PDB file of C-alpha atoms in Angstrom:
ATOM      1  CA  UNK A   1       0.051   0.203  -0.094  1.00 49.00           C
ATOM      2  CA  UNK A   2       1.138   3.003  -1.003  1.00 55.00           C
ATOM      3  CA  UNK A   3       2.576   5.646   1.838  1.00 54.00           C
ATOM      4  CA  UNK A   4       1.210   9.066   1.979  1.00 55.00           C
ATOM      5  CA  UNK A   5       3.859  11.091   0.674  1.00 49.00           C
ATOM      6  CA  UNK A   6       4.157   8.710  -2.562  1.00 53.00           C
ATOM      7  CA  UNK A   7       0.797   9.572  -3.472  1.00 58.00           C
ATOM      8  CA  UNK A   8       0.876  13.355  -2.796  1.00 58.00           C
ATOM      9  CA  UNK A   9       4.425  12.967  -5.156  1.00 51.00           C
ATOM     10  CA  UNK A  10       2.676  10.725  -7.449  1.00 54.00           C
ATOM     11  CA  UNK A  11       5.704   7.822  -6.460  1.00 46.00           C
ATOM     12  CA  UNK A  12       5.103   4.414  -8.388  1.00 50.00           C
ATOM     13  CA  UNK A  13       7.359   3.037  -6.009  1.00 45.00           C
ATOM     14  CA  UNK A  14       9.642   3.370  -2.815  1.00 44.00           C
ATOM     15  CA  UNK A  15      12.781   4.433  -3.933  1.00 44.00           C
ATOM     16  CA  UNK A  16      15.671   1.270  -3.879  1.00 41.00           C
ATOM     17  CA  UNK A  17      17.477   2.444  -1.383  1.00 44.00           C
ATOM     18  CA  UNK A  18      15.395   3.646   1.829  1.00 47.00           C
ATOM     19  CA  UNK A  19      16.646   6.991   3.398  1.00 52.00           C
ATOM     20  CA  UNK A  20      14.884   6.432   6.675  1.00 57.00           C
ATOM     21  CA  UNK A  21      16.899   4.211   8.615  1.00 68.00           C
ATOM     22  CA  UNK A  22      15.191   4.287  11.461  1.00 76.00           C
ATOM     23  CA  UNK A  23      11.408   4.003  10.667  1.00 73.00           C
ATOM     24  CA  UNK A  24       9.530   1.070  11.767  1.00 68.00           C
ATOM     25  CA  UNK A  25       7.179  -0.408   9.622  1.00 73.00           C
ATOM     26  CA  UNK A  26       3.468   0.708  10.874  1.00 80.00           C
ATOM     27  CA  UNK A  27       1.317  -1.520   8.961  1.00 88.00           C
ATOM     28  CA  UNK A  28       0.697  -3.570  11.703  1.00 89.00           C
ATOM     29  CA  UNK A  29      -0.642  -0.978  13.258  1.00 90.00           C
ATOM     30  CA  UNK A  30      -3.131   0.525  10.202  1.00 89.00           C
ATOM     31  CA  UNK A  31      -4.668  -2.672   9.726  1.00 91.00           C
ATOM     32  CA  UNK A  32      -5.681  -3.527  13.308  1.00 91.00           C
ATOM     33  CA  UNK A  33      -6.958   0.326  13.478  1.00 91.00           C
ATOM     34  CA  UNK A  34      -8.428  -0.610  10.272  1.00 89.00           C
ATOM     35  CA  UNK A  35     -10.461  -3.722  11.841  1.00 88.00           C
ATOM     36  CA  UNK A  36     -11.551  -1.339  14.460  1.00 88.00           C
ATOM     37  CA  UNK A  37     -12.494   1.425  12.269  1.00 81.00           C
ATOM     38  CA  UNK A  38     -13.417   0.275   9.313  1.00 67.00           C
ATOM     39  CA  UNK A  39     -13.830   3.639   8.039  1.00 62.00           C
ATOM     40  CA  UNK A  40     -10.559   4.767   8.912  1.00 58.00           C
ATOM     41  CA  UNK A  41      -8.454   4.486   6.036  1.00 53.00           C
ATOM     42  CA  UNK A  42     -10.319   4.556   2.612  1.00 46.00           C
ATOM     43  CA  UNK A  43     -11.647   2.016   0.543  1.00 38.00           C
ATOM     44  CA  UNK A  44     -13.836   0.590  -2.534  1.00 33.00           C
ATOM     45  CA  UNK A  45     -17.726   0.818  -2.024  1.00 33.00           C
ATOM     46  CA  UNK A  46     -17.787  -2.906  -2.200  1.00 32.00           C
ATOM     47  CA  UNK A  47     -15.634  -3.008   0.978  1.00 37.00           C
ATOM     48  CA  UNK A  48     -17.542   0.008   2.548  1.00 35.00           C
ATOM     49  CA  UNK A  49     -20.900  -1.698   2.097  1.00 36.00           C
ATOM     50  CA  UNK A  50     -19.200  -4.767   3.775  1.00 35.00           C
ATOM     51  CA  UNK A  51     -18.524  -2.788   6.844  1.00 39.00           C
ATOM     52  CA  UNK A  52     -21.590  -0.831   7.294  1.00 38.00           C
ATOM     53  CA  UNK A  53     -23.046  -4.216   7.373  1.00 38.00           C
ATOM     54  CA  UNK A  54     -20.414  -5.902   9.861  1.00 40.00           C
ATOM     55  CA  UNK A  55     -20.871  -2.851  11.813  1.00 44.00           C
ATOM     56  CA  UNK A  56     -23.961  -0.861  11.544  1.00 45.00           C
ATOM     57  CA  UNK A  57     -24.477  -0.348  15.301  1.00 49.00           C
ATOM     58  CA  UNK A  58     -23.674   3.123  15.452  1.00 48.00           C
ATOM     59  CA  UNK A  59     -23.129   3.077  19.597  1.00 51.00           C
ATOM     60  CA  UNK A  60     -20.675   0.122  19.101  1.00 59.00           C
ATOM     61  CA  UNK A  61     -17.008   0.215  20.733  1.00 68.00           C
ATOM     62  CA  UNK A  62     -13.884  -1.675  20.155  1.00 78.00           C
ATOM     63  CA  UNK A  63     -13.295  -4.722  22.396  1.00 88.00           C
ATOM     64  CA  UNK A  64     -10.953  -3.635  25.021  1.00 92.00           C
ATOM     65  CA  UNK A  65      -8.615  -6.114  24.407  1.00 94.00           C
ATOM     66  CA  UNK A  66      -8.588  -5.531  20.652  1.00 94.00           C
ATOM     67  CA  UNK A  67      -7.809  -1.743  21.536  1.00 95.00           C
ATOM     68  CA  UNK A  68      -4.874  -2.745  23.980  1.00 96.00           C
ATOM     69  CA  UNK A  69      -3.322  -4.494  21.636  1.00 96.00           C
ATOM     70  CA  UNK A  70      -3.972  -1.656  19.298  1.00 95.00           C
ATOM     71  CA  UNK A  71      -1.973   0.578  22.043  1.00 96.00           C
ATOM     72  CA  UNK A  72       0.509  -2.372  22.521  1.00 96.00           C
ATOM     73  CA  UNK A  73       1.684  -2.455  18.945  1.00 95.00           C
ATOM     74  CA  UNK A  74       2.335   1.638  19.090  1.00 95.00           C
ATOM     75  CA  UNK A  75       4.023   1.487  22.243  1.00 96.00           C
ATOM     76  CA  UNK A  76       6.103  -1.976  20.533  1.00 95.00           C
ATOM     77  CA  UNK A  77       7.494   0.849  18.134  1.00 93.00           C
ATOM     78  CA  UNK A  78       8.248   3.676  20.129  1.00 95.00           C
ATOM     79  CA  UNK A  79       9.961   1.153  22.175  1.00 95.00           C
ATOM     80  CA  UNK A  80      12.116  -0.052  19.122  1.00 94.00           C
ATOM     81  CA  UNK A  81      12.601   3.317  18.022  1.00 94.00           C
ATOM     82  CA  UNK A  82      13.932   4.371  21.455  1.00 96.00           C
ATOM     83  CA  UNK A  83      16.287   1.009  21.598  1.00 94.00           C
ATOM     84  CA  UNK A  84      18.318   3.033  18.457  1.00 93.00           C
ATOM     85  CA  UNK A  85      18.044   6.400  20.143  1.00 95.00           C
ATOM     86  CA  UNK A  86      21.186   8.930  18.390  1.00 95.00           C
ATOM     87  CA  UNK A  87      21.433  10.942  21.058  1.00 96.00           C
ATOM     88  CA  UNK A  88      19.619  10.848  24.962  1.00 97.00           C
ATOM     89  CA  UNK A  89      17.340  13.705  23.507  1.00 97.00           C
ATOM     90  CA  UNK A  90      15.332  11.380  21.349  1.00 97.00           C
ATOM     91  CA  UNK A  91      15.808   8.291  23.829  1.00 97.00           C
ATOM     92  CA  UNK A  92      13.924  10.289  26.565  1.00 98.00           C
ATOM     93  CA  UNK A  93      11.371  11.451  24.264  1.00 98.00           C
ATOM     94  CA  UNK A  94      10.259   8.214  22.988  1.00 97.00           C
ATOM     95  CA  UNK A  95      10.693   6.400  25.837  1.00 97.00           C
ATOM     96  CA  UNK A  96       8.140   9.974  27.678  1.00 97.00           C
ATOM     97  CA  UNK A  97       5.485   7.998  24.575  1.00 97.00           C
ATOM     98  CA  UNK A  98       5.903   4.569  25.775  1.00 97.00           C
ATOM     99  CA  UNK A  99       5.496   5.245  29.484  1.00 97.00           C
ATOM    100  CA  UNK A 100       2.318   7.259  27.989  1.00 96.00           C
ATOM    101  CA  UNK A 101       0.823   4.485  26.084  1.00 97.00           C
ATOM    102  CA  UNK A 102       1.052   2.155  28.781  1.00 97.00           C
ATOM    103  CA  UNK A 103      -2.102   3.469  30.667  1.00 95.00           C
ATOM    104  CA  UNK A 104      -3.890   2.763  27.533  1.00 96.00           C
ATOM    105  CA  UNK A 105      -2.394  -0.837  27.177  1.00 97.00           C
ATOM    106  CA  UNK A 106      -3.457  -1.341  30.553  1.00 96.00           C
ATOM    107  CA  UNK A 107      -6.999   0.448  30.868  1.00 95.00           C
ATOM    108  CA  UNK A 108      -7.802   1.096  27.136  1.00 94.00           C
ATOM    109  CA  UNK A 109     -10.266   3.523  26.513  1.00 92.00           C
ATOM    110  CA  UNK A 110     -14.275   2.868  25.585  1.00 89.00           C
ATOM    111  CA  UNK A 111     -13.511   4.678  22.546  1.00 89.00           C
ATOM    112  CA  UNK A 112     -10.410   5.606  20.219  1.00 92.00           C
ATOM    113  CA  UNK A 113     -10.113   9.215  20.284  1.00 90.00           C
ATOM    114  CA  UNK A 114      -7.284   9.392  17.644  1.00 93.00           C
ATOM    115  CA  UNK A 115      -8.010  12.356  14.711  1.00 94.00           C
ATOM    116  CA  UNK A 116      -9.867  10.705  11.363  1.00 92.00           C
ATOM    117  CA  UNK A 117      -7.854  10.020   8.305  1.00 91.00           C
ATOM    118  CA  UNK A 118      -9.523  13.121   6.875  1.00 93.00           C
ATOM    119  CA  UNK A 119      -7.679  15.482   9.867  1.00 94.00           C
ATOM    120  CA  UNK A 120      -4.342  13.622   9.203  1.00 93.00           C
ATOM    121  CA  UNK A 121      -4.576  14.247   5.638  1.00 94.00           C
ATOM    122  CA  UNK A 122      -5.458  17.796   5.780  1.00 95.00           C
ATOM    123  CA  UNK A 123      -2.420  19.358   8.221  1.00 96.00           C
ATOM    124  CA  UNK A 124      -0.193  21.671   7.092  1.00 96.00           C
ATOM    125  CA  UNK A 125       2.682  20.681   5.260  1.00 96.00           C
ATOM    126  CA  UNK A 126       6.027  22.159   5.401  1.00 97.00           C
ATOM    127  CA  UNK A 127       7.377  23.279   1.622  1.00 96.00           C
ATOM    128  CA  UNK A 128      10.825  21.158   1.493  1.00 95.00           C
ATOM    129  CA  UNK A 129      12.813  24.826   0.333  1.00 95.00           C
ATOM    130  CA  UNK A 130      12.004  26.135   4.404  1.00 96.00           C
ATOM    131  CA  UNK A 131      13.596  22.852   5.938  1.00 97.00           C
ATOM    132  CA  UNK A 132      17.192  23.216   7.463  1.00 96.00           C
ATOM    133  CA  UNK A 133      19.445  20.841   6.747  1.00 95.00           C
ATOM    134  CA  UNK A 134      19.781  20.279  10.584  1.00 95.00           C
ATOM    135  CA  UNK A 135      16.368  19.860  11.061  1.00 97.00           C
ATOM    136  CA  UNK A 136      15.484  16.388  12.236  1.00 96.00           C
ATOM    137  CA  UNK A 137      12.105  14.484  13.173  1.00 96.00           C
ATOM    138  CA  UNK A 138      11.159  13.735  16.878  1.00 96.00           C
ATOM    139  CA  UNK A 139      10.590  10.698  16.760  1.00 96.00           C
ATOM    140  CA  UNK A 140      13.156   8.782  14.311  1.00 95.00           C
ATOM    141  CA  UNK A 141      15.648  11.802  14.762  1.00 96.00           C
ATOM    142  CA  UNK A 142      16.305  11.200  10.944  1.00 95.00           C
ATOM    143  CA  UNK A 143      17.317  14.375   9.184  1.00 95.00           C
ATOM    144  CA  UNK A 144      13.990  15.467   6.921  1.00 95.00           C
ATOM    145  CA  UNK A 145      16.385  16.376   3.951  1.00 95.00           C
ATOM    146  CA  UNK A 146      18.388  12.531   3.831  1.00 94.00           C
ATOM    147  CA  UNK A 147      14.776  11.725   2.190  1.00 92.00           C
ATOM    148  CA  UNK A 148      14.146  12.965  -1.204  1.00 91.00           C
ATOM    149  CA  UNK A 149      10.517  12.429  -0.346  1.00 90.00           C
ATOM    150  CA  UNK A 150      10.028  14.040   2.713  1.00 92.00           C
ATOM    151  CA  UNK A 151       6.558  14.424   3.708  1.00 94.00           C
ATOM    152  CA  UNK A 152       7.111  16.575   7.131  1.00 97.00           C
ATOM    153  CA  UNK A 153       3.671  18.159   9.410  1.00 97.00           C
ATOM    154  CA  UNK A 154       3.165  20.643  11.330  1.00 97.00           C
ATOM    155  CA  UNK A 155       0.876  20.321  13.768  1.00 97.00           C
ATOM    156  CA  UNK A 156      -1.714  23.174  14.768  1.00 95.00           C
ATOM    157  CA  UNK A 157      -0.718  23.459  18.464  1.00 92.00           C
ATOM    158  CA  UNK A 158       2.912  24.988  17.642  1.00 91.00           C
ATOM    159  CA  UNK A 159       4.684  25.988  14.531  1.00 89.00           C
ATOM    160  CA  UNK A 160       7.962  23.842  15.845  1.00 93.00           C
ATOM    161  CA  UNK A 161       6.345  20.998  16.302  1.00 96.00           C
ATOM    162  CA  UNK A 162       6.928  19.047  13.261  1.00 97.00           C
ATOM    163  CA  UNK A 163       7.074  15.496  12.498  1.00 97.00           C
ATOM    164  CA  UNK A 164       7.577  12.896   9.139  1.00 95.00           C
ATOM    165  CA  UNK A 165       3.986  12.268   8.790  1.00 94.00           C
ATOM    166  CA  UNK A 166       5.071   8.388   8.473  1.00 92.00           C
ATOM    167  CA  UNK A 167       6.344   8.808  11.770  1.00 94.00           C
ATOM    168  CA  UNK A 168       3.810  10.919  13.587  1.00 96.00           C
ATOM    169  CA  UNK A 169      -0.046   9.457  11.751  1.00 94.00           C
ATOM    170  CA  UNK A 170      -0.017   6.112  13.871  1.00 95.00           C
ATOM    171  CA  UNK A 171       0.322   8.542  17.381  1.00 96.00           C
ATOM    172  CA  UNK A 172      -2.145  10.918  15.875  1.00 96.00           C
ATOM    173  CA  UNK A 173      -4.424   8.386  14.989  1.00 95.00           C
ATOM    174  CA  UNK A 174      -4.263   6.676  18.237  1.00 95.00           C
ATOM    175  CA  UNK A 175      -3.773   9.054  20.567  1.00 96.00           C
ATOM    176  CA  UNK A 176      -5.040  12.625  18.875  1.00 96.00           C
ATOM    177  CA  UNK A 177      -2.972  14.687  20.518  1.00 96.00           C
ATOM    178  CA  UNK A 178       0.647  16.402  19.988  1.00 97.00           C
ATOM    179  CA  UNK A 179       3.322  13.687  20.768  1.00 97.00           C
ATOM    180  CA  UNK A 180       5.035  16.913  22.356  1.00 96.00           C
ATOM    181  CA  UNK A 181       2.726  18.685  23.997  1.00 96.00           C
ATOM    182  CA  UNK A 182       0.081  16.915  24.377  1.00 94.00           C
ATOM    183  CA  UNK A 183      -2.864  19.230  23.233  1.00 95.00           C
ATOM    184  CA  UNK A 184      -5.220  17.704  20.904  1.00 94.00           C
ATOM    185  CA  UNK A 185      -4.565  17.998  17.321  1.00 93.00           C
ATOM    186  CA  UNK A 186      -7.458  19.677  15.144  1.00 76.00           C
ATOM    187  CA  UNK A 187      -9.248  21.259  18.103  1.00 59.00           C
ATOM    188  CA  UNK A 188      -8.270  24.748  17.240  1.00 44.00           C
ATOM    189  CA  UNK A 189      -9.260  24.533  13.865  1.00 43.00           C
ATOM    190  CA  UNK A 190     -12.900  23.251  14.999  1.00 39.00           C
ATOM    191  CA  UNK A 191     -13.886  26.908  15.943  1.00 40.00           C
ATOM    192  CA  UNK A 192     -17.013  27.391  14.573  1.00 41.00           C
ATOM    193  CA  UNK A 193     -18.863  30.395  13.384  1.00 44.00           C
ATOM    194  CA  UNK A 194     -22.257  29.126  13.267  1.00 50.00           C
ATOM    195  CA  UNK A 195     -23.652  30.602  15.876  1.00 54.00           C
ATOM    196  CA  UNK A 196     -22.951  34.157  14.503  1.00 53.00           C
ATOM    197  CA  UNK A 197     -23.692  32.889  11.068  1.00 53.00           C
ATOM    198  CA  UNK A 198     -27.539  31.840  12.956  1.00 51.00           C
ATOM    199  CA  UNK A 199     -27.832  35.621  14.388  1.00 53.00           C
ATOM    200  CA  UNK A 200     -27.394  36.937  10.697  1.00 56.00           C
ATOM    201  CA  UNK A 201     -30.050  34.592   9.657  1.00 56.00           C
ATOM    202  CA  UNK A 202     -32.454  35.394  12.322  1.00 56.00           C
ATOM    203  CA  UNK A 203     -31.576  39.175  11.814  1.00 58.00           C
ATOM    204  CA  UNK A 204     -32.856  38.737   7.994  1.00 58.00           C
ATOM    205  CA  UNK A 205     -35.869  36.571   8.896  1.00 58.00           C
ATOM    206  CA  UNK A 206     -36.832  39.521  11.542  1.00 56.00           C
ATOM    207  CA  UNK A 207     -36.282  42.025   8.525  1.00 57.00           C
ATOM    208  CA  UNK A 208     -38.343  40.434   6.584  1.00 58.00           C
ATOM    209  CA  UNK A 209     -41.484  40.528   9.200  1.00 58.00           C
ATOM    210  CA  UNK A 210     -40.965  44.119   9.138  1.00 56.00           C
ATOM    211  CA  UNK A 211     -40.552  44.703   5.173  1.00 53.00           C
TER     212      UNK A 211
END
């Protein structure tokens, strides 16, 4: 399955030589998430119909054991990266993520609070030309520019909270918070102006009464 940056850059296949030495394969996590939340990834019309038939209860929640397993997969991946951390800063950061996930593994939430695929795809992309040579991803600690097809995203919580999309994606899909400051992602853009719009509509209706 093509990664998000392969889709955005119209890449038919991944480069023969990987530039992401410490990137852990998250396909198992993604597959498990899709089993828990069938609408979490794009699918064909036939697949969607099948999933709708299997999950026709709008109040259904994932089995706690399955949810725990999902967070265990994410925890294991972060722990694996921590064992090969190039510096203490990266190791400490990854270990903090592992520790945070332990609560979700031991006491899985009733619902997975992660962001939707739509929110993930809508994160602000950081133009390659604005990246510095020594800019690295906080999760994998690889330099962005070492990857000719890097896809870096900036989270809405802070302009300096940037990550490789492939690294931060699973965390956001599972937890829904910034790995650095733990603020919820997507909430800032969720500010709606509907009340003001409704007031304008009400005023228009009142004007019509006195016309």
